[in-house]
mmCIF file of N, CA and C in Angstrom:
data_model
loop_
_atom_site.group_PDB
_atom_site.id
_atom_site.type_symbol
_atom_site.label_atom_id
_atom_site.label_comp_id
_atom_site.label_asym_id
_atom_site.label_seq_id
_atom_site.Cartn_x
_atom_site.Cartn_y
_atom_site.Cartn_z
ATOM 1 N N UNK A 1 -74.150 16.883 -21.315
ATOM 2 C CA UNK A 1 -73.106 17.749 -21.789
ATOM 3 C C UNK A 1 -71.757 17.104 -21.466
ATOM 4 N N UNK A 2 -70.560 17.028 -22.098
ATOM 5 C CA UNK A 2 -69.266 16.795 -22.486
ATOM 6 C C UNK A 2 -68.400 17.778 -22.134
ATOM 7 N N UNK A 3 -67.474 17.558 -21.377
ATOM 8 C CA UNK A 3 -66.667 18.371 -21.030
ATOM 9 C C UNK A 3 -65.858 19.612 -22.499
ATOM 10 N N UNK A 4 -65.831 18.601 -23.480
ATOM 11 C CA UNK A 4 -65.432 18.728 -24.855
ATOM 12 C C UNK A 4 -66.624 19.818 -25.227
ATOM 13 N N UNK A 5 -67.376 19.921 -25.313
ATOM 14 C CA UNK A 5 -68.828 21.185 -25.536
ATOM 15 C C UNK A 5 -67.822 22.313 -24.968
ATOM 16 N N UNK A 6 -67.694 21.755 -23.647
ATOM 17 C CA UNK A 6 -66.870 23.524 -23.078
ATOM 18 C C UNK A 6 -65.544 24.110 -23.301
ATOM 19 N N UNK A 7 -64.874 23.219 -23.382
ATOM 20 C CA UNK A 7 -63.469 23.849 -23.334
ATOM 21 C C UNK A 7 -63.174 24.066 -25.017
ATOM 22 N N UNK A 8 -62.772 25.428 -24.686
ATOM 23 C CA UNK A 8 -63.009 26.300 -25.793
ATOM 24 C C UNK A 8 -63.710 27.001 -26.810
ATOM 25 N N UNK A 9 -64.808 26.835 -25.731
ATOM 26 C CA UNK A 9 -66.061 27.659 -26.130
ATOM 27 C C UNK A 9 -65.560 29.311 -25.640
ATOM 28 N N UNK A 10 -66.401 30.224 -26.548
ATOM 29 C CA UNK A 10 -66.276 31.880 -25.868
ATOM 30 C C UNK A 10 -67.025 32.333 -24.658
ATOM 31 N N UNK A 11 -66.191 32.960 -24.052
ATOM 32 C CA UNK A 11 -66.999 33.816 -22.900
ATOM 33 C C UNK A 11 -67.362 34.572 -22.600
ATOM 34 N N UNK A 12 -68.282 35.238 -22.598
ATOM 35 C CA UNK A 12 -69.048 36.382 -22.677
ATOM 36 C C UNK A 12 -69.508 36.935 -21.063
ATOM 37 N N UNK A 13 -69.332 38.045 -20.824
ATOM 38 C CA UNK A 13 -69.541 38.482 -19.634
ATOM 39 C C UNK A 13 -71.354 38.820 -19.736
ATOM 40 N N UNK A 14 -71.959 39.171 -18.796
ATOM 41 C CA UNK A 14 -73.310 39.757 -19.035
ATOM 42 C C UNK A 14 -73.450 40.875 -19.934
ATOM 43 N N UNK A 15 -72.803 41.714 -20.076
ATOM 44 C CA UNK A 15 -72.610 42.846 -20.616
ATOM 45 C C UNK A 15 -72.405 42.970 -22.325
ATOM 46 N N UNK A 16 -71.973 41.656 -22.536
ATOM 47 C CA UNK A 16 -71.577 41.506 -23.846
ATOM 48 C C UNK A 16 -70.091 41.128 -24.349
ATOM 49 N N UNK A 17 -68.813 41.467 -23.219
ATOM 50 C CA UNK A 17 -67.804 41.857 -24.022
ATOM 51 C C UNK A 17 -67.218 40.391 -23.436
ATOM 52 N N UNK A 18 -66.552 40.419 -24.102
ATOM 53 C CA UNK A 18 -65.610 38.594 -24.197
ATOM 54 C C UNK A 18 -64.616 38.755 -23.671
ATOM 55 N N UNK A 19 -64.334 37.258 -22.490
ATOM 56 C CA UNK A 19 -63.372 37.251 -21.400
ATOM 57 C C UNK A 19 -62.245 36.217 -21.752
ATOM 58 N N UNK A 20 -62.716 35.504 -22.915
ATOM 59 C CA UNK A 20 -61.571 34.887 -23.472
ATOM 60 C C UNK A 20 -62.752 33.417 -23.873
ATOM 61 N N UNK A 21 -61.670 32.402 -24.210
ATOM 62 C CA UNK A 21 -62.064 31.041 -24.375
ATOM 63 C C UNK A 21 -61.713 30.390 -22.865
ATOM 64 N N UNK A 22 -62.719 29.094 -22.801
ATOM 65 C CA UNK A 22 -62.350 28.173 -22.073
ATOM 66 C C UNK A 22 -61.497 27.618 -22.665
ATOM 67 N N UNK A 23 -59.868 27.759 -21.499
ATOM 68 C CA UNK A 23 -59.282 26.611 -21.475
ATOM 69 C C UNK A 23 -58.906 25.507 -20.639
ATOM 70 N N UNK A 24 -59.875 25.198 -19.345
ATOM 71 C CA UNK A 24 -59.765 24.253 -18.895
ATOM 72 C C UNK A 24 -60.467 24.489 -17.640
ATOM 73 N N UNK A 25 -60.947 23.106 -17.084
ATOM 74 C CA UNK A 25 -62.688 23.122 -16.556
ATOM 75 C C UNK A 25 -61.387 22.410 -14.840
ATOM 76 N N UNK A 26 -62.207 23.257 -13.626
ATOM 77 C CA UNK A 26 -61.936 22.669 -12.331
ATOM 78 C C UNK A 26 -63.070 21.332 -11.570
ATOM 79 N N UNK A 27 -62.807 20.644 -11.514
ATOM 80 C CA UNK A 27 -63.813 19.356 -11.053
ATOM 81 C C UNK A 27 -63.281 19.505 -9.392
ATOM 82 N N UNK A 28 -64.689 18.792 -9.115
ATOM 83 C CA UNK A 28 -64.680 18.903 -7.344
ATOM 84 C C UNK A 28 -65.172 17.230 -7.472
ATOM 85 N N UNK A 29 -64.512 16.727 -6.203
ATOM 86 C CA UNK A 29 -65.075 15.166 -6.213
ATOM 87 C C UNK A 29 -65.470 15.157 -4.980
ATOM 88 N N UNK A 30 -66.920 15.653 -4.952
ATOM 89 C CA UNK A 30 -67.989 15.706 -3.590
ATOM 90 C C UNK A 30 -69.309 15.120 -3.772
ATOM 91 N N UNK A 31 -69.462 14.088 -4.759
ATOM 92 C CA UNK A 31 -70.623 13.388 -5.053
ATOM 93 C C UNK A 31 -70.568 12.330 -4.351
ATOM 94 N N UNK A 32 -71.686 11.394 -4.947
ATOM 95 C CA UNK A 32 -72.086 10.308 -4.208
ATOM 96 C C UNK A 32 -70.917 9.226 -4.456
ATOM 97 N N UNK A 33 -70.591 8.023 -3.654
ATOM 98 C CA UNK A 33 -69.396 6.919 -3.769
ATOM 99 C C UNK A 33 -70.032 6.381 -5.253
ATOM 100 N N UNK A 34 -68.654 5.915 -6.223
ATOM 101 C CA UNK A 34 -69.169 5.437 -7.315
ATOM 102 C C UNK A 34 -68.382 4.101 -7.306
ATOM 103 N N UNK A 35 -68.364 3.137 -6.461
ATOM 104 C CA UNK A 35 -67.606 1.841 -6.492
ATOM 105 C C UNK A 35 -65.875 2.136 -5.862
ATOM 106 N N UNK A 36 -65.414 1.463 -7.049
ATOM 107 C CA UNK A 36 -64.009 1.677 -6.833
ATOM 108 C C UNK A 36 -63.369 2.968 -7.045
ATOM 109 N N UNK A 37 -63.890 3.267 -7.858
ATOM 110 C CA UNK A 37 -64.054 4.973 -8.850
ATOM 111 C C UNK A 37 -63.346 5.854 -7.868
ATOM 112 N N UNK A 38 -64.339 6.174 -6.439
ATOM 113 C CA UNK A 38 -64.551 7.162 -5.603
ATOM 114 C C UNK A 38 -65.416 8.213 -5.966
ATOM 115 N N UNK A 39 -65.684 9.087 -5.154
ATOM 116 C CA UNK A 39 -66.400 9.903 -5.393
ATOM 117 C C UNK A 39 -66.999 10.696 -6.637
ATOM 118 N N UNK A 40 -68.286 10.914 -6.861
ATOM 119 C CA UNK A 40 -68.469 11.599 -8.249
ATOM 120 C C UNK A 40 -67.741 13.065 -8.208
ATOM 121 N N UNK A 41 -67.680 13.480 -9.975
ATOM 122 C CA UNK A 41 -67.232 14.523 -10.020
ATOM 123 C C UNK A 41 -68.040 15.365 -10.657
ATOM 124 N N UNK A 42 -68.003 16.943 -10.017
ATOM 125 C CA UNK A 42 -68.832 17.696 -10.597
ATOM 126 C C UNK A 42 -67.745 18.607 -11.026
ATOM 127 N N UNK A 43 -68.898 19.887 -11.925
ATOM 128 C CA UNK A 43 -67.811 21.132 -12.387
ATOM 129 C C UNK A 43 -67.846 22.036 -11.514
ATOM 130 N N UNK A 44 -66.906 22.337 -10.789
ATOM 131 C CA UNK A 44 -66.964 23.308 -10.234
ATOM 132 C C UNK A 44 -66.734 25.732 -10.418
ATOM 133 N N UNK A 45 -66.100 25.051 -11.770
ATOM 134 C CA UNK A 45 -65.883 26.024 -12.478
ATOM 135 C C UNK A 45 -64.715 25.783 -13.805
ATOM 136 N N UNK A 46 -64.592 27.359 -14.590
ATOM 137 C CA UNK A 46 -63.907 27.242 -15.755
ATOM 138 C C UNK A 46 -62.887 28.254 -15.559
ATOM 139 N N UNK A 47 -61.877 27.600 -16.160
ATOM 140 C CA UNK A 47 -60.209 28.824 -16.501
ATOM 141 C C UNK A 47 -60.621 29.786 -17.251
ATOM 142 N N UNK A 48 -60.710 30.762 -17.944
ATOM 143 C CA UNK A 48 -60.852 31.351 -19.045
ATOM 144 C C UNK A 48 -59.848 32.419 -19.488
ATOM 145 N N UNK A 49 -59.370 32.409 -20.489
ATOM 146 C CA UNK A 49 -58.088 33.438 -20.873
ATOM 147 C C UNK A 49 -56.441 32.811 -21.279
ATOM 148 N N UNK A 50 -56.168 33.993 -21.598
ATOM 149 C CA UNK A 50 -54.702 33.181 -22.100
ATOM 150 C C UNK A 50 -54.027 32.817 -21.344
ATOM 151 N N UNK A 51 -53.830 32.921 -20.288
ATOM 152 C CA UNK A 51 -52.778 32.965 -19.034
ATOM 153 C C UNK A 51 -53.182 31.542 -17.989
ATOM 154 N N UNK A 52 -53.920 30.934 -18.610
ATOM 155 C CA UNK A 52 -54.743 29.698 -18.150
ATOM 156 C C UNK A 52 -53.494 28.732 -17.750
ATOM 157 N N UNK A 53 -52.239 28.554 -18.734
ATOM 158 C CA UNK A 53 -51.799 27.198 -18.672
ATOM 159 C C UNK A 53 -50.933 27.380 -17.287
ATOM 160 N N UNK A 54 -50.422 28.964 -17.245
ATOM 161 C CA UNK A 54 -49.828 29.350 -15.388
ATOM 162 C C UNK A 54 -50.534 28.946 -14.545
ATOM 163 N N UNK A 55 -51.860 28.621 -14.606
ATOM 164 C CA UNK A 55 -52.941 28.357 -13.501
ATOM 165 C C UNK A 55 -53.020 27.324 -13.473
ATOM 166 N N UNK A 56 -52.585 26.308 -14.363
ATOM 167 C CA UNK A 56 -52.773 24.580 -14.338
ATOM 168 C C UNK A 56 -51.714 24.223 -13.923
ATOM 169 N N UNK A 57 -50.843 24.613 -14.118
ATOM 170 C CA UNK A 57 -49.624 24.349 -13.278
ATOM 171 C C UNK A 57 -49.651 25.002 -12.053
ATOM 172 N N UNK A 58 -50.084 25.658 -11.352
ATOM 173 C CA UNK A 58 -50.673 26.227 -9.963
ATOM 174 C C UNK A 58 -49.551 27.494 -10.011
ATOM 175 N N UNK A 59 -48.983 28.221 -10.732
ATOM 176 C CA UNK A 59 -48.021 29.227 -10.728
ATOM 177 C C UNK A 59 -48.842 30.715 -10.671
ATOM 178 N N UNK A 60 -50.493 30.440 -10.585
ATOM 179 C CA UNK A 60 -51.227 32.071 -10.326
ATOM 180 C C UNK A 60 -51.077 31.446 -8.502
ATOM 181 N N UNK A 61 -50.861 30.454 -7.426
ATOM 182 C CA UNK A 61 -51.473 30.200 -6.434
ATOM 183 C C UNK A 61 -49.770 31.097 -5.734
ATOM 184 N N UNK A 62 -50.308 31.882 -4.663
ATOM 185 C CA UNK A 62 -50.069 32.586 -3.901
ATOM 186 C C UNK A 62 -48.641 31.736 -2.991
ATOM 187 N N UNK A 63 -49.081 30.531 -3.057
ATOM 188 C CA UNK A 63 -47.931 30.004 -1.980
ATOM 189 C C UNK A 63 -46.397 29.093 -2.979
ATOM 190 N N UNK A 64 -47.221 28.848 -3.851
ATOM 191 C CA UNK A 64 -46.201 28.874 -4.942
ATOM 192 C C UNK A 64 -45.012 29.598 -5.187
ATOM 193 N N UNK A 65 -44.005 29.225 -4.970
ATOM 194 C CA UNK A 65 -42.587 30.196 -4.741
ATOM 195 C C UNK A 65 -41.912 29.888 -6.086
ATOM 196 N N UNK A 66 -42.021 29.170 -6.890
ATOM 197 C CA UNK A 66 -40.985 29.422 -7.942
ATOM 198 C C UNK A 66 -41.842 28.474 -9.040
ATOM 199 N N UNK A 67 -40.621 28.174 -10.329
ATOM 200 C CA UNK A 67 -39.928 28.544 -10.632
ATOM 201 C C UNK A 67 -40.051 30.412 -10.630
ATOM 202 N N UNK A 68 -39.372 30.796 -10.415
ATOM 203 C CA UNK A 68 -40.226 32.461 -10.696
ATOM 204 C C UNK A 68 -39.649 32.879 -11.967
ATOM 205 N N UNK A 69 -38.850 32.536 -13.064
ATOM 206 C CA UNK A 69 -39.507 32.994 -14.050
ATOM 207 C C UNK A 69 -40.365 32.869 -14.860
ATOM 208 N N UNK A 70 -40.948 31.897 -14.424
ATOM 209 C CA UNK A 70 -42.354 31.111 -15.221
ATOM 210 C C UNK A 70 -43.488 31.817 -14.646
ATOM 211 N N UNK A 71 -43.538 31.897 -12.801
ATOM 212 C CA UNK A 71 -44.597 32.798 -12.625
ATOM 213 C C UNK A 71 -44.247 34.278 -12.864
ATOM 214 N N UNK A 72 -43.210 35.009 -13.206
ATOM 215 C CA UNK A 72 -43.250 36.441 -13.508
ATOM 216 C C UNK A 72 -43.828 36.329 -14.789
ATOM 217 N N UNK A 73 -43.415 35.140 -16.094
ATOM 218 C CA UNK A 73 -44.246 35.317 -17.156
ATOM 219 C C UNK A 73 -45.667 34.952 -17.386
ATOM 220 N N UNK A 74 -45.736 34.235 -16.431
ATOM 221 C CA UNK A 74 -47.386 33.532 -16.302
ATOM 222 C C UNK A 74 -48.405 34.831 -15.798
ATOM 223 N N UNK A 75 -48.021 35.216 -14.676
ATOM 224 C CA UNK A 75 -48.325 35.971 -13.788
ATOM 225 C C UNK A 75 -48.833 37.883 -14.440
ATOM 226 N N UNK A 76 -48.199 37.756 -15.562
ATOM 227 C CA UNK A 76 -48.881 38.910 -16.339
ATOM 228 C C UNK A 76 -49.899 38.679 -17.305
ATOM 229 N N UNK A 77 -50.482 37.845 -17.302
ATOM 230 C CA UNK A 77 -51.218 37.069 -18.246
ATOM 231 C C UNK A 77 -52.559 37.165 -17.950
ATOM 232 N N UNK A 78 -53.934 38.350 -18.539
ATOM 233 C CA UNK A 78 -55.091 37.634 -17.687
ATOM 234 C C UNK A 78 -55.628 36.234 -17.674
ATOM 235 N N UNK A 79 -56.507 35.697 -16.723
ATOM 236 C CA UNK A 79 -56.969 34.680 -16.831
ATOM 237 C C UNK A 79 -57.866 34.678 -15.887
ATOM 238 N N UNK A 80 -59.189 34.037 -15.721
ATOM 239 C CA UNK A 80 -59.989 34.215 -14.862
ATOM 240 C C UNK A 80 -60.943 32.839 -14.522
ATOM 241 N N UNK A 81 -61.088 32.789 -13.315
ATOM 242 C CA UNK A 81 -61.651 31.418 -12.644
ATOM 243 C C UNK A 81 -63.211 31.756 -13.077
ATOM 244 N N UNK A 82 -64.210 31.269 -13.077
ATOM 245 C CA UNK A 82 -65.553 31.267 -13.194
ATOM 246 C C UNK A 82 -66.331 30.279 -12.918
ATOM 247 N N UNK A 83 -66.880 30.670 -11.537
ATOM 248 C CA UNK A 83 -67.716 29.640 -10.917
ATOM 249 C C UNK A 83 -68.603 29.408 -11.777
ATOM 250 N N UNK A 84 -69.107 27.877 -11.694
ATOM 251 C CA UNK A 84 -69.776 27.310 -12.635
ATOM 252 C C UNK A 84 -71.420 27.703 -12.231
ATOM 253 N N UNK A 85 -71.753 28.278 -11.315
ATOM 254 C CA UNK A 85 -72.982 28.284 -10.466
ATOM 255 C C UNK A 85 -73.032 30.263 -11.080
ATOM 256 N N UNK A 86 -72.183 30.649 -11.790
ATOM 257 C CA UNK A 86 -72.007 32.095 -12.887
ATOM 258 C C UNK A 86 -72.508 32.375 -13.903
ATOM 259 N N UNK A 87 -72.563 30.878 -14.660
ATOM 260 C CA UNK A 87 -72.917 30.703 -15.997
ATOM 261 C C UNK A 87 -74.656 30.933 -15.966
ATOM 262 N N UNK A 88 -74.630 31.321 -17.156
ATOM 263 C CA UNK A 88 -76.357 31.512 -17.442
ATOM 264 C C UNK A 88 -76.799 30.747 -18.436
ATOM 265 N N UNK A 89 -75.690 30.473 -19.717
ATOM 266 C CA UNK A 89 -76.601 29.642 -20.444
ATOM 267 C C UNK A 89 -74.694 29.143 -21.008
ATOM 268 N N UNK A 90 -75.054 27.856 -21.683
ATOM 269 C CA UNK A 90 -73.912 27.137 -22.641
ATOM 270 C C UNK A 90 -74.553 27.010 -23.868
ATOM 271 N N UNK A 91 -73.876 27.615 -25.083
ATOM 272 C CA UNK A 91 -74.575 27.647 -26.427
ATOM 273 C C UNK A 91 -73.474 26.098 -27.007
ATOM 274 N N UNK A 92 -73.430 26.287 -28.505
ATOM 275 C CA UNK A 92 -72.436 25.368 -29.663
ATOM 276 C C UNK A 92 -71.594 26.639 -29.360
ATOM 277 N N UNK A 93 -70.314 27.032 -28.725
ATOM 278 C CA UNK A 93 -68.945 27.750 -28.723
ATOM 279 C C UNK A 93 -68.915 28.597 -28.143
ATOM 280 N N UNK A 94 -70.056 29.178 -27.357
ATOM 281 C CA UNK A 94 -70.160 30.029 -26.535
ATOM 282 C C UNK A 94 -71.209 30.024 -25.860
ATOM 283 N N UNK A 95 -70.421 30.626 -23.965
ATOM 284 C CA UNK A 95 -70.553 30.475 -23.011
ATOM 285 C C UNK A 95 -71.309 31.720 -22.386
ATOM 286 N N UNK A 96 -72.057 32.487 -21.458
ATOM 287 C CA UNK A 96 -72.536 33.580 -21.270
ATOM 288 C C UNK A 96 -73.184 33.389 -19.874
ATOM 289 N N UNK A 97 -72.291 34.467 -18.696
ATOM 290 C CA UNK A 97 -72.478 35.021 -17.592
ATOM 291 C C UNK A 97 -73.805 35.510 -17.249
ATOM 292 N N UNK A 98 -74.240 35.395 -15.867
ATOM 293 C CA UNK A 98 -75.523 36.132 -15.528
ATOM 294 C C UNK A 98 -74.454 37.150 -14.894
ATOM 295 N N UNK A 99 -75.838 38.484 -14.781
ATOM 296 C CA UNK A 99 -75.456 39.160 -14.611
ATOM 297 C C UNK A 99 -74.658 39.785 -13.276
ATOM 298 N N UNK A 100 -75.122 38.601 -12.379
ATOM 299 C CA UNK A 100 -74.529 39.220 -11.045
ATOM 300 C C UNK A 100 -72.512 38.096 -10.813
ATOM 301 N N UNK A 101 -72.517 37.787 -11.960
ATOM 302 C CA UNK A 101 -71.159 37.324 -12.157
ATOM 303 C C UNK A 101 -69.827 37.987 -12.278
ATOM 304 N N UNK A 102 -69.309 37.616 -11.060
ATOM 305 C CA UNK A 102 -67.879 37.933 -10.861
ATOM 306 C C UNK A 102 -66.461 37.719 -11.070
ATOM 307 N N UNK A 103 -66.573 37.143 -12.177
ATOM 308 C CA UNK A 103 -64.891 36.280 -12.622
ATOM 309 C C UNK A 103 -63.562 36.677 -11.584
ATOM 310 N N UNK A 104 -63.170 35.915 -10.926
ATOM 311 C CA UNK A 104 -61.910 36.172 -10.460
ATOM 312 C C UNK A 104 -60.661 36.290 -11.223
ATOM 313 N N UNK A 105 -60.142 37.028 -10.755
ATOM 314 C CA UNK A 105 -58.481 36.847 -11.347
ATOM 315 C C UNK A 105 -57.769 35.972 -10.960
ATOM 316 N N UNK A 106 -57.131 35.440 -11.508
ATOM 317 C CA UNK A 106 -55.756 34.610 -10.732
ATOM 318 C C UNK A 106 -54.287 35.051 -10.917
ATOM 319 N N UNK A 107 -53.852 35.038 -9.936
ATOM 320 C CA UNK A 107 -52.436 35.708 -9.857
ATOM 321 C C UNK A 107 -52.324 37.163 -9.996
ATOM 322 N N UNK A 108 -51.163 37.329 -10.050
ATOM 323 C CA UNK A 108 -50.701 38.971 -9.958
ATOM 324 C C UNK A 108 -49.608 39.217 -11.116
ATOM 325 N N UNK A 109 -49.175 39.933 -11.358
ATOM 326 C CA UNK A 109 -48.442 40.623 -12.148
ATOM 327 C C UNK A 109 -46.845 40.732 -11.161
ATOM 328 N N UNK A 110 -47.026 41.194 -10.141
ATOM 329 C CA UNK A 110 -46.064 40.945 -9.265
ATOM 330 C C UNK A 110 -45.241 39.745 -8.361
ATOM 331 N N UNK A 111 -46.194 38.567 -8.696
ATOM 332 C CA UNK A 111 -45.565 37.405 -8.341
ATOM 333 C C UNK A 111 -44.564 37.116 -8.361
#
């Protein structure tokens, strides 16, 4: 699988109802040494929702102090982290939660 398969595929909670598209995948580099490379990378989870691009720029993260009108506009935006160890199955464009899956929020509205 291709990172490209996921991002912007739909997301579907267990339940049925849709949490948005993937827009952008978190990598962890805790694998084995790959030469010069460094460490492999795995997925550790997915952005999902409109409010995604506040979160790539780290403006949902708590210690983040400004610009603040970017996080007051970011910051009303849902968007939700989803551990990759959540997912139940990856189709062609859509994505689908087991059921004991918890999407986090990121950020606040009050930031």
């Amino acid at each position: 699988m291709r990172l490209s398969d996921i991002l912007g595929s739909e997301v579907f909670a267990a339940d049925g109802s849709s949490l948005g598209h993937v827009r952008d995948v978190r990598l962890l580099a805790d694998g084995p040494e790959l030469g010069a490379f460094g460490p492999a990378l795995r997925v550790h989870g997915i952005l999902v929702g409109r409010g995604s691009l506040g979160a790539r720029l780290g403006l949902g993260r708590p210690e983040m102090r400004g610009p603040w009108l970017l996080k007051r506009v970011f910051g009303r935006r849902a968007r939700h982290l989803v551990d990759w160890g959540d997912i139940a199955s990856v189709q062609e464009g859509e994505i689908r939660l087991s059921a004991t899956a918890s999407p986090t929020s990121i950020g606040s509205p009050s930031a």
